[in-house]
Coordinates of C-alpha atoms and ligand atoms in Angstrom, one line a residue:
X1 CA -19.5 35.1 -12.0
X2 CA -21.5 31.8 -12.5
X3 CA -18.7 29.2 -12.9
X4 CA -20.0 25.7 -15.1
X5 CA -19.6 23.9 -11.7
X6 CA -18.8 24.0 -8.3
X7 CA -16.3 21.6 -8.2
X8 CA -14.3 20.4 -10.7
X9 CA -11.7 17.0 -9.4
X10 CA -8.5 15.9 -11.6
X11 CA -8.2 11.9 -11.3
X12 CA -11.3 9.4 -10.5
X13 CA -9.1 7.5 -8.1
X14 CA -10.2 6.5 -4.2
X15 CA -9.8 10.1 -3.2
X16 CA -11.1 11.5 -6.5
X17 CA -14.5 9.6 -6.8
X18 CA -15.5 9.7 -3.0
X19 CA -15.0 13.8 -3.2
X20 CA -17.0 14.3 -6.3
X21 CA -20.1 11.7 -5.1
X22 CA -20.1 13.0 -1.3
X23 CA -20.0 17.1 -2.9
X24 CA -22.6 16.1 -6.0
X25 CA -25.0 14.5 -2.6
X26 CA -24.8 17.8 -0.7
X27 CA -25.9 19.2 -3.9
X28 CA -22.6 20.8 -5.8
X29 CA -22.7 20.7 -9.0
X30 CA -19.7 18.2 -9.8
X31 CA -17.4 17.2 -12.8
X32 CA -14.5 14.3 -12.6
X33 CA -12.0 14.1 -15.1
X34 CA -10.0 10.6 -15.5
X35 CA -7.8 9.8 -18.5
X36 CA -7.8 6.3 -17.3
X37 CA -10.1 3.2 -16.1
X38 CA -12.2 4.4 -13.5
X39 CA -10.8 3.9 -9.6
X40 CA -7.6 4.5 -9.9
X41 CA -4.2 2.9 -8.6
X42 CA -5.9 0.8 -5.7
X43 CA -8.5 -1.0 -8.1
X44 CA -6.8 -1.0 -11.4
X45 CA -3.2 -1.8 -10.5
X46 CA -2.8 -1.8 -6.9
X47 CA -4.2 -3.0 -3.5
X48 CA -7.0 -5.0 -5.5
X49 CA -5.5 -6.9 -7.7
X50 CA -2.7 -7.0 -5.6
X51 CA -4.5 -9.1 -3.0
X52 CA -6.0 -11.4 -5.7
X53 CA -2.5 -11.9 -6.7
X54 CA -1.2 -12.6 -2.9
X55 CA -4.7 -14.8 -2.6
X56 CA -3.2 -16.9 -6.1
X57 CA 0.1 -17.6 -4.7
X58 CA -0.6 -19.1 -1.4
X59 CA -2.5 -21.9 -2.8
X60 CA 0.8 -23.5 -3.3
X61 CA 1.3 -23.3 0.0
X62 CA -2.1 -24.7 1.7
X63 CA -1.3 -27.7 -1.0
X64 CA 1.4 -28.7 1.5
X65 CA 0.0 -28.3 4.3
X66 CA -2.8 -29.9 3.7
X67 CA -1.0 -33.1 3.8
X68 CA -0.3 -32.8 7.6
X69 CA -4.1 -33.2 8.0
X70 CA -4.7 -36.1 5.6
X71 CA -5.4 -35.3 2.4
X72 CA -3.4 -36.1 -0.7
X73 CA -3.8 -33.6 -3.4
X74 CA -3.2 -34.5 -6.8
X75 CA -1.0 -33.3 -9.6
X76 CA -1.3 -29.6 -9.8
X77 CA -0.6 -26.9 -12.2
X78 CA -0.8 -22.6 -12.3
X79 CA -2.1 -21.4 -15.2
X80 CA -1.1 -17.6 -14.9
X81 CA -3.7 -16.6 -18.4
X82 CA -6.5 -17.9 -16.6
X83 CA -5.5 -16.1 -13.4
X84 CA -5.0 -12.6 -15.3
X85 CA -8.2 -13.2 -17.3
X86 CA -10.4 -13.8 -14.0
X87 CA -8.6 -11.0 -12.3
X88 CA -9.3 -8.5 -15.4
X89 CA -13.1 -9.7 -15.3
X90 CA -13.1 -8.7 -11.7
X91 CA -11.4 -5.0 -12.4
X92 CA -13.9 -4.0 -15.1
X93 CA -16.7 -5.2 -12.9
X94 CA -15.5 -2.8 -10.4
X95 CA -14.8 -0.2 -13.1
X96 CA -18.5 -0.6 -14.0
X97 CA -19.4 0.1 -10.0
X98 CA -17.7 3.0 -9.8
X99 CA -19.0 4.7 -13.2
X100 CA -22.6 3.7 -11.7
X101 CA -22.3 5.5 -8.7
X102 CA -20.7 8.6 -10.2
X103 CA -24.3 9.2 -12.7
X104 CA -25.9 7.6 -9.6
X105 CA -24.8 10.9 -7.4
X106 CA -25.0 12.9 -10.4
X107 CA -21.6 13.2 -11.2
X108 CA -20.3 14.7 -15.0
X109 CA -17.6 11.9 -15.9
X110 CA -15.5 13.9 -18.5
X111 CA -12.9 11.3 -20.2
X112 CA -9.5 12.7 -20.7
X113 CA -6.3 14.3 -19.0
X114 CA -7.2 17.7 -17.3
X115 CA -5.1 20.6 -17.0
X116 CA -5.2 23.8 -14.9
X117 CA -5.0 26.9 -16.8
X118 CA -5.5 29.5 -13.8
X119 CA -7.4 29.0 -10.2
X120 CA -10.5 28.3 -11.4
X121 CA -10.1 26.9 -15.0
X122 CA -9.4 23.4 -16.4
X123 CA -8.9 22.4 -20.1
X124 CA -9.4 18.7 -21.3
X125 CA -8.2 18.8 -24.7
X126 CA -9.7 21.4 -26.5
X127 CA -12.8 21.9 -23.6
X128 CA -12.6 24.5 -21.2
X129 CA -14.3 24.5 -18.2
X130 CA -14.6 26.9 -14.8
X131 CA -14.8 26.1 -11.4
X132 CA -15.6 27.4 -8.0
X133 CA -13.2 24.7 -6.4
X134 CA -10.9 22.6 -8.4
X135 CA -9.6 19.8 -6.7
X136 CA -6.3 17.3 -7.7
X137 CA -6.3 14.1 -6.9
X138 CA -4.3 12.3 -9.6
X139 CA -2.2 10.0 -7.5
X140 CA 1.3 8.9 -7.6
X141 CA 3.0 6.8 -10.7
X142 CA 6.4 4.0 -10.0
X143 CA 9.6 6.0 -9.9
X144 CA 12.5 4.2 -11.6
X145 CA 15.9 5.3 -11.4
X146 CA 18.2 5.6 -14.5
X147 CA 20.7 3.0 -14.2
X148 CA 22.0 1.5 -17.3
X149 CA 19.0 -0.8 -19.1
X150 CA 16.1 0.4 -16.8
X151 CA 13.8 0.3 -20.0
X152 CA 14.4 -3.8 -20.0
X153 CA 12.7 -3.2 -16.2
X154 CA 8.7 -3.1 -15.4
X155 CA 7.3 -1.8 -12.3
X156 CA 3.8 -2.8 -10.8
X157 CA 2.2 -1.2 -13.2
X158 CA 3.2 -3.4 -16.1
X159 CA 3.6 -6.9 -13.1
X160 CA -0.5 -7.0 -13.2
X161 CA -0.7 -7.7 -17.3
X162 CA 2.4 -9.8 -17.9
X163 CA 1.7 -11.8 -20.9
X164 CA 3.7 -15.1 -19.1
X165 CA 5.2 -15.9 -15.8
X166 CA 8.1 -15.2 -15.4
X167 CA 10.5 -18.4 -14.5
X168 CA 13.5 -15.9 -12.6
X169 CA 12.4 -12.8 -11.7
X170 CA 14.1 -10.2 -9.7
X171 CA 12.6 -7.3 -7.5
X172 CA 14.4 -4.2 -6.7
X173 CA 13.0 -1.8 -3.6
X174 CA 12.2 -3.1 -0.1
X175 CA 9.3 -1.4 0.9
X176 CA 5.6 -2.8 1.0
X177 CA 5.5 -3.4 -3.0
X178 CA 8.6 -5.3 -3.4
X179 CA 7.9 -7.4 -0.6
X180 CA 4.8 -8.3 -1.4
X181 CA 5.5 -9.4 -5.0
X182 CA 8.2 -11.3 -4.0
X183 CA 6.1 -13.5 -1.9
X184 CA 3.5 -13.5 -4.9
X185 CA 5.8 -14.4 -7.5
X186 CA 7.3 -17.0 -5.3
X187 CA 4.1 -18.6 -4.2
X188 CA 2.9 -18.6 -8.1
X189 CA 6.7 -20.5 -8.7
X190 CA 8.9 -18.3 -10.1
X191 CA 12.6 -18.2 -8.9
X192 CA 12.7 -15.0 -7.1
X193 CA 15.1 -12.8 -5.7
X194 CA 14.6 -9.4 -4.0
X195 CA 17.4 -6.9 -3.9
X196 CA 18.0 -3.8 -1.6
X197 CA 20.3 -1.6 -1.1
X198 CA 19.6 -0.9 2.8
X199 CA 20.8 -3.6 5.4
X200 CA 17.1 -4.4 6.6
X201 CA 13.9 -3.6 3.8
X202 CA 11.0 -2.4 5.0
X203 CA 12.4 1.2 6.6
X204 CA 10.4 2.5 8.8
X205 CA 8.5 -0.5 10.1
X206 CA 9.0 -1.8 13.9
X207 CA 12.7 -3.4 13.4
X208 CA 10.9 -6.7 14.9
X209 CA 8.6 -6.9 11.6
X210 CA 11.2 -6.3 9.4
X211 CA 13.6 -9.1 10.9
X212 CA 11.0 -11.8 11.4
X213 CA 9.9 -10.9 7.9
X214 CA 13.5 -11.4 6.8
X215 CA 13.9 -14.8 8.3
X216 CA 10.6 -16.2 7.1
X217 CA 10.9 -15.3 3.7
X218 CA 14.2 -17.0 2.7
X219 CA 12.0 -20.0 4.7
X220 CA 10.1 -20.0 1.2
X221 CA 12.6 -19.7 -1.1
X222 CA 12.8 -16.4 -1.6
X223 CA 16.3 -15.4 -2.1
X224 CA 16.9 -11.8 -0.1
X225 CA 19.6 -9.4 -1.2
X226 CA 20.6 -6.8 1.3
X227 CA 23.0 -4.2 0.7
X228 CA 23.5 -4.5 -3.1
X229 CA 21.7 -2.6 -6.0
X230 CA 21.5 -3.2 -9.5
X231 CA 24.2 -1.0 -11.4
X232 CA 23.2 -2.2 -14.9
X233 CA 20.8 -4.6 -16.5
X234 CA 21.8 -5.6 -20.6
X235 CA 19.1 -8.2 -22.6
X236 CA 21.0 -11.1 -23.9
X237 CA 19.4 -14.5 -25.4
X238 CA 19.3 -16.2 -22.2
X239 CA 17.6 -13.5 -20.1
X240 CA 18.7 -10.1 -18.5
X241 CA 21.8 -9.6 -17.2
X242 CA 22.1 -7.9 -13.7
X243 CA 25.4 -6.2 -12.8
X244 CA 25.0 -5.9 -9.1
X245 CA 27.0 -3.1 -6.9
X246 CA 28.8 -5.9 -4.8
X247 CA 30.2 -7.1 -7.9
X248 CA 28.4 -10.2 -8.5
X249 CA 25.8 -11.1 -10.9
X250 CA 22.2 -12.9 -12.0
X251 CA 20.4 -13.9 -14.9
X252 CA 16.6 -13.4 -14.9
X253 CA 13.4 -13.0 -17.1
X254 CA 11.7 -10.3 -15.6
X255 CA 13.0 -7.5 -13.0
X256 CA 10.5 -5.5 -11.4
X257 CA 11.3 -1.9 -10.0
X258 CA 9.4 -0.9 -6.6
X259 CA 11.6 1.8 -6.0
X260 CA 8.7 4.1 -4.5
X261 CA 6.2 6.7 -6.1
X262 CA 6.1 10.1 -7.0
X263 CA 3.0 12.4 -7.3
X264 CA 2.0 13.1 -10.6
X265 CA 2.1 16.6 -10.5
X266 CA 4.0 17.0 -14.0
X267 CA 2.5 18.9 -17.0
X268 CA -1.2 19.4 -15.2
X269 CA -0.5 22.9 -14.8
X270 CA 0.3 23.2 -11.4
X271 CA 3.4 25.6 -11.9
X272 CA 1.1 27.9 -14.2
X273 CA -1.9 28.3 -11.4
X274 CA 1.0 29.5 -8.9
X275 CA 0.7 26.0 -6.9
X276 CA 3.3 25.3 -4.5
X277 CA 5.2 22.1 -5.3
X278 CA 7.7 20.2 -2.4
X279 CA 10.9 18.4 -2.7
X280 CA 9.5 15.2 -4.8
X281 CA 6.5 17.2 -6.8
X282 CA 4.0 16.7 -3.9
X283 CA 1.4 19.4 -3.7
X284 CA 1.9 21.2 -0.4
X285 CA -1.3 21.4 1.5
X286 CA -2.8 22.7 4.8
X287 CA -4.1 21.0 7.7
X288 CA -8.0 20.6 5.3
X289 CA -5.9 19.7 2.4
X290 CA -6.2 22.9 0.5
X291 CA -3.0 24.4 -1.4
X292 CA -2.1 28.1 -1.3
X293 CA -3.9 29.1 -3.9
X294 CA -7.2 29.3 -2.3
X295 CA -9.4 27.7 -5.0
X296 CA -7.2 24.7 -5.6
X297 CA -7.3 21.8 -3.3
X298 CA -5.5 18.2 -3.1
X299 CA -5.8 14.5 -1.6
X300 CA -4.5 11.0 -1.5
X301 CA -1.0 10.3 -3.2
X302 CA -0.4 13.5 -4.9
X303 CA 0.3 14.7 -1.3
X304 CA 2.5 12.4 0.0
X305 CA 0.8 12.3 3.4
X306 CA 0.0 8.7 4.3
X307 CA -0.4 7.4 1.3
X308 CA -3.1 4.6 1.7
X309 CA -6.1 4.5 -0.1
X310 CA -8.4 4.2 3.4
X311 CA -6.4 7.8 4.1
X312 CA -7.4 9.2 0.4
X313 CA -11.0 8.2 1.5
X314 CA -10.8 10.0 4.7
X315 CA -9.5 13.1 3.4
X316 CA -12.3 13.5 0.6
X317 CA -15.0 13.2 3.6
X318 CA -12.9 15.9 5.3
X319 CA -12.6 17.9 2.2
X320 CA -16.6 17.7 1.3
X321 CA -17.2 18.4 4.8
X322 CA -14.9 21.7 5.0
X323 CA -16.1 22.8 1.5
X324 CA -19.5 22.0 1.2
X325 CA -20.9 21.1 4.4
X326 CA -19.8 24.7 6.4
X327 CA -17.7 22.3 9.1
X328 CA -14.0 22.7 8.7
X329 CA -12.9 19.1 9.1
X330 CA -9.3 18.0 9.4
X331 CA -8.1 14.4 8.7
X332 CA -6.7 12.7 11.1
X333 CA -3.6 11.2 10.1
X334 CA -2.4 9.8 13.8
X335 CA -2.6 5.9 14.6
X336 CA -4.1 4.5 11.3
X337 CA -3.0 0.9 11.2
X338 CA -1.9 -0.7 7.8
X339 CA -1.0 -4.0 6.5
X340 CA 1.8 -5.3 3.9
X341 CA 0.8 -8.2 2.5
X342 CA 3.9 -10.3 2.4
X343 CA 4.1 -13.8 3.1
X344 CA 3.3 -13.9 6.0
X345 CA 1.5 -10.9 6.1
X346 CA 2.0 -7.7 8.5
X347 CA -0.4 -5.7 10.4
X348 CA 0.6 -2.6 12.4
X349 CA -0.8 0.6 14.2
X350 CA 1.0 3.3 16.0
X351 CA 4.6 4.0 17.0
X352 CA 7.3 1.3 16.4
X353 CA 9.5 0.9 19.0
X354 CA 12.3 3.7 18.1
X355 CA 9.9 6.1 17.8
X356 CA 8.0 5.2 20.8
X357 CA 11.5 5.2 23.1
X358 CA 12.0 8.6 20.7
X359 CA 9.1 10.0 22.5
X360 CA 8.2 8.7 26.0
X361 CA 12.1 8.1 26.9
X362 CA 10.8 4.8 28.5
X363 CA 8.9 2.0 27.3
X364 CA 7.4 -1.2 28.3
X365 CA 7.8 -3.6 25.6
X366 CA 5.7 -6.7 25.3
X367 CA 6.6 -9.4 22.6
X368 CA 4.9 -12.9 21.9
X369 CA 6.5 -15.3 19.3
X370 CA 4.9 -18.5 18.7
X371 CA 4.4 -21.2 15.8
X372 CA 0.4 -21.1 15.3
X373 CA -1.6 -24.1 15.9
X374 CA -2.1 -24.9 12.4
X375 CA 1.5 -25.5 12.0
X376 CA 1.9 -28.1 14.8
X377 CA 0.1 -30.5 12.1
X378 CA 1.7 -29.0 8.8
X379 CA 5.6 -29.3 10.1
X380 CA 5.7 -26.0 8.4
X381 CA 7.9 -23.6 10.3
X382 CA 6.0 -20.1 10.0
X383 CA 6.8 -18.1 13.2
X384 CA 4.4 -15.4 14.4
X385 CA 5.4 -12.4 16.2
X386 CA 3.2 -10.1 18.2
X387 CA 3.7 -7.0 20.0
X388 CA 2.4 -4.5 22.2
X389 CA 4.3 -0.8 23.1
X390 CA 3.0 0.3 26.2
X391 CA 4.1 4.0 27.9
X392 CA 4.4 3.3 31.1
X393 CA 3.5 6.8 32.8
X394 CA -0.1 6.4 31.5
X395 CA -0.5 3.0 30.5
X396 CA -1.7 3.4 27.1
X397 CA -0.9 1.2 24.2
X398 CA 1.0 3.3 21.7
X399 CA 1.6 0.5 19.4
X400 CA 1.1 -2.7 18.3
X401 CA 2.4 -4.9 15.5
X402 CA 2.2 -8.4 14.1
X403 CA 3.0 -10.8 11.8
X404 CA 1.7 -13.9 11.2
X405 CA -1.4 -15.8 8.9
X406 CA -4.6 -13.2 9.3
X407 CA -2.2 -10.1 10.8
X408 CA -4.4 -7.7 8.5
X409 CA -7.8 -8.9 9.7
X410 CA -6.7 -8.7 13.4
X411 CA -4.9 -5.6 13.6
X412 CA -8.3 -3.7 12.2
X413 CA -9.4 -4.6 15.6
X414 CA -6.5 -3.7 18.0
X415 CA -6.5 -0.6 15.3
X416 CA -9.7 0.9 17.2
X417 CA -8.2 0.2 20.7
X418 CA -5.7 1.7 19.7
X419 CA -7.1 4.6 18.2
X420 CA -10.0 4.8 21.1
X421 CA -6.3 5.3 23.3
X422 CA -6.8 1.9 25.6
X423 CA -4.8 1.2 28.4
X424 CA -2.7 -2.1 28.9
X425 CA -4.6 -3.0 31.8
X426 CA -7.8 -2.9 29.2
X427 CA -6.1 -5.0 27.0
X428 CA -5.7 -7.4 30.2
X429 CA -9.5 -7.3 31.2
X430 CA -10.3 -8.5 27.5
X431 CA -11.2 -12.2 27.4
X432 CA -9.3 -13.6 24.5
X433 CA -10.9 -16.0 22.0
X434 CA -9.5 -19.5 22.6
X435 CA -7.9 -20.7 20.3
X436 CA -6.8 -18.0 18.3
X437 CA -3.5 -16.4 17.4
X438 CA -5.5 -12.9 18.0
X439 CA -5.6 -13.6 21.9
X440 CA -2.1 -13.2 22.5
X441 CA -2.8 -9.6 22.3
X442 CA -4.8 -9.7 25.4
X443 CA -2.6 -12.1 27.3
X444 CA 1.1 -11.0 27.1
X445 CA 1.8 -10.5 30.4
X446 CA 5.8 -10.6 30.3
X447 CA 7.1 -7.6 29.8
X448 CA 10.4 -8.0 27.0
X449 CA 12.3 -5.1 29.0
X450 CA 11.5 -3.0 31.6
X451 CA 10.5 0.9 30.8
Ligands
NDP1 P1 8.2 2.5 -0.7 O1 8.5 4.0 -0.6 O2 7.4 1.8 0.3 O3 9.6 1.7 -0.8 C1 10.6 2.0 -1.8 C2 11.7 1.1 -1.7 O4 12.6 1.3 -2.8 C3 12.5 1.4 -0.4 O5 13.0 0.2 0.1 C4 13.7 2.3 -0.9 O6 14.9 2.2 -0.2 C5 13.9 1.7 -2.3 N1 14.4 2.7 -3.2 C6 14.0 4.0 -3.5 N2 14.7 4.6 -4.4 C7 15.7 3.7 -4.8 C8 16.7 3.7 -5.8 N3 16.9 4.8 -6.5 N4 17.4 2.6 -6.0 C9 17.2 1.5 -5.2 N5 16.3 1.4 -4.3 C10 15.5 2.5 -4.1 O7 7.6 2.3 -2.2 P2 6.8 1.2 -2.9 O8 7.1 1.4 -4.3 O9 7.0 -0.2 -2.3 O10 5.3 1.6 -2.5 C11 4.8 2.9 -2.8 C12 3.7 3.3 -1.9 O11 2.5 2.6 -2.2 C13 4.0 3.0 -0.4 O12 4.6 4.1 0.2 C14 2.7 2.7 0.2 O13 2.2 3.9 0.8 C15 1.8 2.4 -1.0 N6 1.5 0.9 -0.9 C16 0.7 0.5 0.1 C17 0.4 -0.9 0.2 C18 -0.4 -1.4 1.4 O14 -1.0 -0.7 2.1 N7 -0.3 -2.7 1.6 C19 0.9 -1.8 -0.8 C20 1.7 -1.2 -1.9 C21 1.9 0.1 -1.9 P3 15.2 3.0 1.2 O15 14.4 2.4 2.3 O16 16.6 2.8 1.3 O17 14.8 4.4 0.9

């Protein structure tokens, strides 16, 4: 039977729009269905505007500094409207680049929330439409827990189109959202305090990352609450009113959850088609990202592989390729490096230390902390911490992590050593660029402990 297309994709996200362009260019014929702005989480309310946001705050910051190399500035003032407003401009621009290049590749853009009905049909509203290959990629939404007064509480969603800035605001969660909007609300001037109910946020990173990034953010004024959770938030005149579980208390304007995501896999059908869901909703896939019902595929965040909108790409070009290009391709999910963009920023790629000593037994350890040149003349005292993991039997660098002013743009390099599996001793023959912070990673010579 002729079906109306060859490939029909749920959710014009990262993942969603670079399958449906790179099928519709080998010549499917191709249909996207978004019930939203075109581009999903990452341009609309995440890693986008996120980084304009980060960008915005640390003005206040090179303000100060700038003083240690002679200039005065003047009187100066945030204007958070003006900020949103440019910020908005910027979104639908992109919004507008992304519906271009979906009727550039030929694309149907069908507005509205699509649901499966069976393997190879989906319904958008009254519409029904078949499909040789139907493919979800609606991403993840903010998970808030129900406590007491959670609808007083926003997540990131609702942080990107506040009407005002906050002049207290609290964050709940410690992983790579809450950390980086308490250093954006901080740097913008808001009283800010960060709450988490673990004894060190950011689980999972190298534990050298994490406590760096937990003595350098109080450094700002960032007050950090370990070990405590909100039990119950109640609106009064003066503000919200947290109850916290150590017993103690705090009055803010705005509290932001970043408790984590959760695919949004609810009420698209998925149950109905026979799809198999895991433990937090996430569509269970194979290594090419298909499901078990052999017409229905899924990416990105609605897996909850690695989720990272780089990873969402890579998995639609491994998708296209095993679907429509006759070349079974499997993403590669090992040694992608990542950044959080607190203040100061992280970058990382491959094994933190525990799981390095988890797998190789031994390990050499290599650690560099320094204050960067630029500091010498601001006073300010921003500590940078570098690190290389090194398994001694073959010499291979199985990790390496920073922090510190431009961690992001330097770990994208060390990422493709890494990846390309370099040794230690080819980190060593690399001339360093003098004078840098980036070098260090070619000169640590010392190792921290032996293997
Ligand atoms: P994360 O999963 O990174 O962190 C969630 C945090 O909330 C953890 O600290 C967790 O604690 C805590 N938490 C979870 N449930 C509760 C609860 N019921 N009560 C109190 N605390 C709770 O989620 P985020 O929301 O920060 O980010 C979502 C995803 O978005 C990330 O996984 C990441 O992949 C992606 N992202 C990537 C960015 C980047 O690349 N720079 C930036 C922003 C997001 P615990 O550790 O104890 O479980």
């Amino acid at each position: 039977m002729e079906h109306d297309f060859d490939l029909f994709v749920l959710g014009a996200g990262s993942g969603g729009v670079r399958a449906s362009r790179m099928a519709a260019g080998r010549g499917a014929r191709v249909a996207v269905a978004e019930d939203d702005r075109l581009g999903g989480t990452c341009v609309n309310v995440g890693c986008i505007p996120k980084k304009l946001f980060v960008l915005a705050s640390h003005f206040s910051e090179d303000f100060e500094d700038a003083a240690g190399y002679g200039w005065s500035v003047g009187p100066r003032s945030f204007d958070w409207p003006t900020l949103i407003a440019n910020k908005d401009k910027e979104i639908t621009r992109l919004n507008g680049i992304y519906q271009r290049m979906l009727d550039g590749a030929g694309v149907t853009h069908i507005s509205g929330r699509a649901t499966i009905a069976d393997a190879h049909t989906v319904e958008v509203g009254e519409q029904r439409y078949t499909a040789e290959h139907i493919l979800v990629a609606v991403g993840s939404w903010p998970h808030m827990p129900s406590i007491p007064g959670i609808e007083h509480a926003i997540s990131s969603n609702e942080a990107f189109y506040l009407e005002q800035l906050p002049k207290r605001a609290a964050i709940v969660g410690g992983g790579y959202i809450g950390v980086e909007f308490a250093g954006i609300f901080n740097g913008l001037g808001v009283e800010t305090t960060q709450i988490y109910r673990g004894p060190l946020f950011l689980r999972g990173f190298d534990d050298d990352l994490r406590k760096t990034l937990a003595e350098e953010m109080p450094k700002k004024g960032i007050h950090l609450r370990f070990e405590t959770d909100v039990a119950e938030i109640r609106r009064e005149d003066d503000g919200l009113h947290l109850t916290l579980s150590d017993g103690s208390s705090l009055v803010v304007d705005q509290i932001l959850y970043a408790t984590g995501r959760v695919p949004k896999t609810k009420d698209i059908g998925l149950e109905k088609a026979g799809v198999k869901l895991g433990k937090i909703g996430e569509i269970l896939v194979d290594p090419y990202s298909r499901s078990n019902v052999p017409s229905i595929w899924a990416l990105g965040d609605v897996t909850d592989r690695l989720n990272l909108t780089p990873m969402a790409i890579a998995e639609a070009m491994a998708f296209v390729r095993t679907v429509f290009g006759d070349d079974p391709t499997r993403p590669d999910h090992a040694d992608v490096a990542t950044a959080v963009f607190s203040q100061p920023p992280i970058g990382t790629v491959g094994l933190t230390e525990a799981e390095a000593r988890e797998r190789f037994g031994n390990i050499d350890v290599y650690r560099s902390t320094f204050r960067p040149l630029k500091h010498t003349l601001t006073g300010r005292d921003e500590q940078t911490m570098m690190k290389l993991l090194v398994d001694p039997k073959t010499d291979r660098v199985v990790g390496a992590h920073m922090i510190g002013a431009d961690a992001a743009e330097i770990l994208q390099g060390v990422g493709i050593a890494v990846k390309l599996g370099a040794t230690k001793a080819q980190f060593d023959e690399t001339i360093g660029i003098h004078p840098t912070s980036a070098e260090e990673f070619v000169t640590m010579r010392e190792k921290v402990q032996e293997g």
